[in-house]
C-alpha cells in the first residue's frame, strides 16, 4: 500500500494518501510562517512536479489515441474477414493457422500495452508518494525555521536583560564615582562583551547548520530530478513502441491483402472453424471490455491530476500570503529598532539630567538659608495663587476630556493585543501537537533500534553455534584423515606380513612335499595359533577399554574446550562493553572538567562582584556617618530656632480661620469634579456599547458581496477626504505650534504657583490640627503647661525639619521641571517631525492599496469568465479584499489616534517629570535587591563547588573500579588461554597414542588371519 511518511499508516491508493495528508498533516502549513530562503526551493519543486504531471497527462492522451486507432484497425480487419468468409468458401489450413498466429500476436501486443499502462500507473503512484514526502520535508523545514525564530527571540530578550543590567551598573557608577568601583564595572562590561561575542558565535553556528541542511535538501532535490528524468525517458519510449506496433499493423494489412486472393480456395475449411473463431471473438470482446475499464481508470486519474493542480494553486496563494506577512514583520522589526534607538537617546538624556540633579543638590543646600528669608514673601503670593486656581480647574476639565479619549484609544489597542495573544496561543497548541507527534516517532524509532539490537544478539548467538558445529565437523574430518593414514600404514605392514607368510607357506609346502617333520610342523602351527588367539582376545579387550576411555576423554576435553571458548567470547564481550564504558566515562570526565573550568570562571567573576559590592557598602557606610553628623548639628540649630517659632504660632492662628473657609470651597469644587468624572465614565460605557453594535454591523456586512464593493468605493472617497483633512491638519498643526509656545510659558508659571499653593495648604492643615489640639489642652490643663510646652517644642522641631525638607524638595522640583520642560519641547518638535513622516508614509500606503484594489477588480473580471470550478478561488479573493478594507479602516483610525496623541503629548510630559522622582526611588530599591542577589550568588557558588567535588570523586571511583575489572578479566583471559593450550597438547598426545595402538591392533589381527 501507500505509506504516510509522518504517521506510517498504509493506504489503498494515492488519492486516499493525499486526502489523509491534507486532513491530518496539512493543517499546520497555513498557520506556520517560513522564511523567504526556504520558500524559493519549495516553489521550484512545485513547478517541477506540475510539469511532470502535465507530461504524464500528455503521454496518457497519446497512448489513448494510439489504442483507439488500434481498435479501429482491428474492427476493420474483423469486418474484412467476415465479408471474406461470406463471399469465399474455399480456404486452406495453412492460411487459417497464419491468421490464428496473427490474432495471438495481436493479443500478446495488447497484453504488453496493458503492462505498460500498469507501469505508468505505478510510476504515477510513486510520484504521488514523492510529493507527500516533499510536503512532509517542507513542514519539517518550517518547524525548524520557527525554532530558529524562537531562539532569536530568546536571544533578543537576553540582550535586553543584559542591556538593563548595564544601565543599572552605569547608574551605580554615577552614584559611586570611586576609582575601584570604576575598575570593577569595567571588568563587568568586559564580561558582558564576551557574553555578547559568544551569543554571536552561537548564532553563526546555527546559521551554518541551517545552510548545511539546505545543501542536503538540494542534493535530495537533485536526486529526485534525476529519477524524474528517468521516468520521462521511459515515457518517451512509449510512443516509439506504439509506432513500431503501427508499422507491424501495416505489414499485417499487406499480408491480409495477399490472403484475400487465397481465401477463394479456403472457404470450405473456414466454415468448419467458424465455431473456434466465435470463441476467439468472445475472448476479444472481453479484452475490449477490460480496455474500456482501463480507460475509465485513466479518466479518473486525469480528474485527480486536475484536483492536484487546484490544490497546488491554493498552496501558492498561501505561500504568497506568508510572504506578505513576512514583509509586514520586517517593517515592524525596523520600527522596533527605531524605537530602541529613541529609547537609548532618552536614556542618555536621563543620565545628563541625573548629573545635573546632583549638581543642583549641592547648590540647593547653599540656597537653603536664603529660602528661609523668602517664606514671608510666599504668604503674600498665596492670594494670587487662589485666583489662578479657578483658571487651573477649567484647564483640568479639558485635560480630563482628553484623558477619556486616550482611554478609548488604549482600550482598542488592548483588544487588538488580546486577538494577537489568542492567535499566538493557537499557534503554540499546534506546535505542541507537532512536538507530541515527533516524540511518538522518536519512541517508534527507539523501539525499532532495540528490536534490531535483539536481532543482532540472536544472530551472533546463532553464528557462534554454527562456528561450534563447524569446528566439530572439522575435528571429525581430521580424525577421519588420520584414521585413513593409519589404515594405509597398516595396509603396507599387512602386505609385508602377507609376503612373509607366503614365503613360510612355500617353505612348509616344500617340507611337506619332502615329508620331513609333518607332525612337528603341525604341532608348532597349532601352538602358534593358540598363542595368537589368546593375544588377539587380550588385545581386543584392551582396545575396547582404551577406545571407550579415549572417547570419553575426547568428549570431556571437547566439552571443556567449548566451555572455555564460550567463556572467552563472553569475556571478550565484557571487555568490549567495559571499553565502551571507559570511553563514556572519559567523555564524562572531559565534560565535567569543562564544567569545572566554567564554574571556576564563574566563581572568579562572582568573587569580583562581591568585592565590588563590599567596597560600595563601605563607601555607603561612610556617607551615612557623615549624614548623621550633619543631622546632629542641624538638630542643635533647630532647637535654637524653636524659641522663635513659639512667637509665630500666635500669628498663624488668625490665618487658620481664613484658610478653613478656603478649604471648604475647595472641597465643594472637588465634589463637582467627581460628579463630572462619573458622568464621563457613563459616556465611555455608552461608547463601548456603540462599538459592540458597530462590530455586529460589520459582521453582517461581510455576508453580501455587493455591499463590500460599495464599501470599497466609499473607502476610496474617504481616503481622498483624508488627504484633504491631513492637509488641513498640517495647517492647524502649524497654527497650534505657535499657540503651544505661548501656552507653555503660561503653563510653566501657573504650574509652579499651583504646586507651591498645594504644598502650603497641606502644611497649614497639619499645623491647624496640631494647634487645635494644643489650644484645647491649654484651656483644660493650666497646671500641666510646662510639660506640654516641652512636648510641643519637640513636635515643633520635627515640623520645622519637615518644612525645611519640603522647601528643599520644592526648589529642586522647580529647577528640574524647568529643565525638563525645555527638553520636552525639543522632543515634542522631533515627535511632530516623525508624525509628519508617518503621515506621508500613510499616504503612500493608501496609494498602494488603491493600486491593489484595481488589481483585485481585474482579477474579479477574469474569474467571472472562468469555469464554475473556480468559485472557491473567487470567495478567497473576496475575503482578501474585505481584509484589505479592514486594514484601511484601521489605518485611518490609527492616523486619527496619532493626531489626538500629538495634542496629549504635552500633558504626558508633565507626568513624566513625576515619574523621574519615582525612578530615583526604584534605583535605591534595585540596589538593595542586588545586595540580596549577591548573597544568593554566594550560596549558589558554595553548592556548585560541593556538587563539583562530589562529581569528581564519583568519576574517579568509577574509573578505578573499571580499571580493576579490566585487569582481573585480562588475567582470567590469560589463564583460560594457557589452559586451552594445555588441553590441546594433551589431546594431541592422546590421539597419537590411539593411532599407535590402533596400528598395533590391526597388525595383530593381520597376524591372526
PDB file of C-alpha atoms in Angstrom, residues 391-401:
ATOM      1  CA  UNK A 391      -8.337  79.020  35.850  1.00  0.00           C
ATOM      2  CA  UNK A 392      -6.459  75.790  36.615  1.00  0.00           C
ATOM      3  CA  UNK A 393      -9.749  73.980  37.378  1.00  0.00           C
ATOM      4  CA  UNK A 394     -11.080  74.900  33.916  1.00  0.00           C
ATOM      5  CA  UNK A 395      -7.976  73.511  32.316  1.00  0.00           C
ATOM      6  CA  UNK A 396      -8.265  70.351  34.383  1.00  0.00           C
ATOM      7  CA  UNK A 397     -11.683  69.730  32.835  1.00  0.00           C
ATOM      8  CA  UNK A 398     -10.184  69.896  29.358  1.00  0.00           C
ATOM      9  CA  UNK A 399      -7.380  67.548  30.397  1.00  0.00           C
ATOM     10  CA  UNK A 400      -9.881  65.002  31.708  1.00  0.00           C
ATOM     11  CA  UNK A 401     -11.798  65.023  28.446  1.00  0.00           C
TER      12      UNK A 401
END
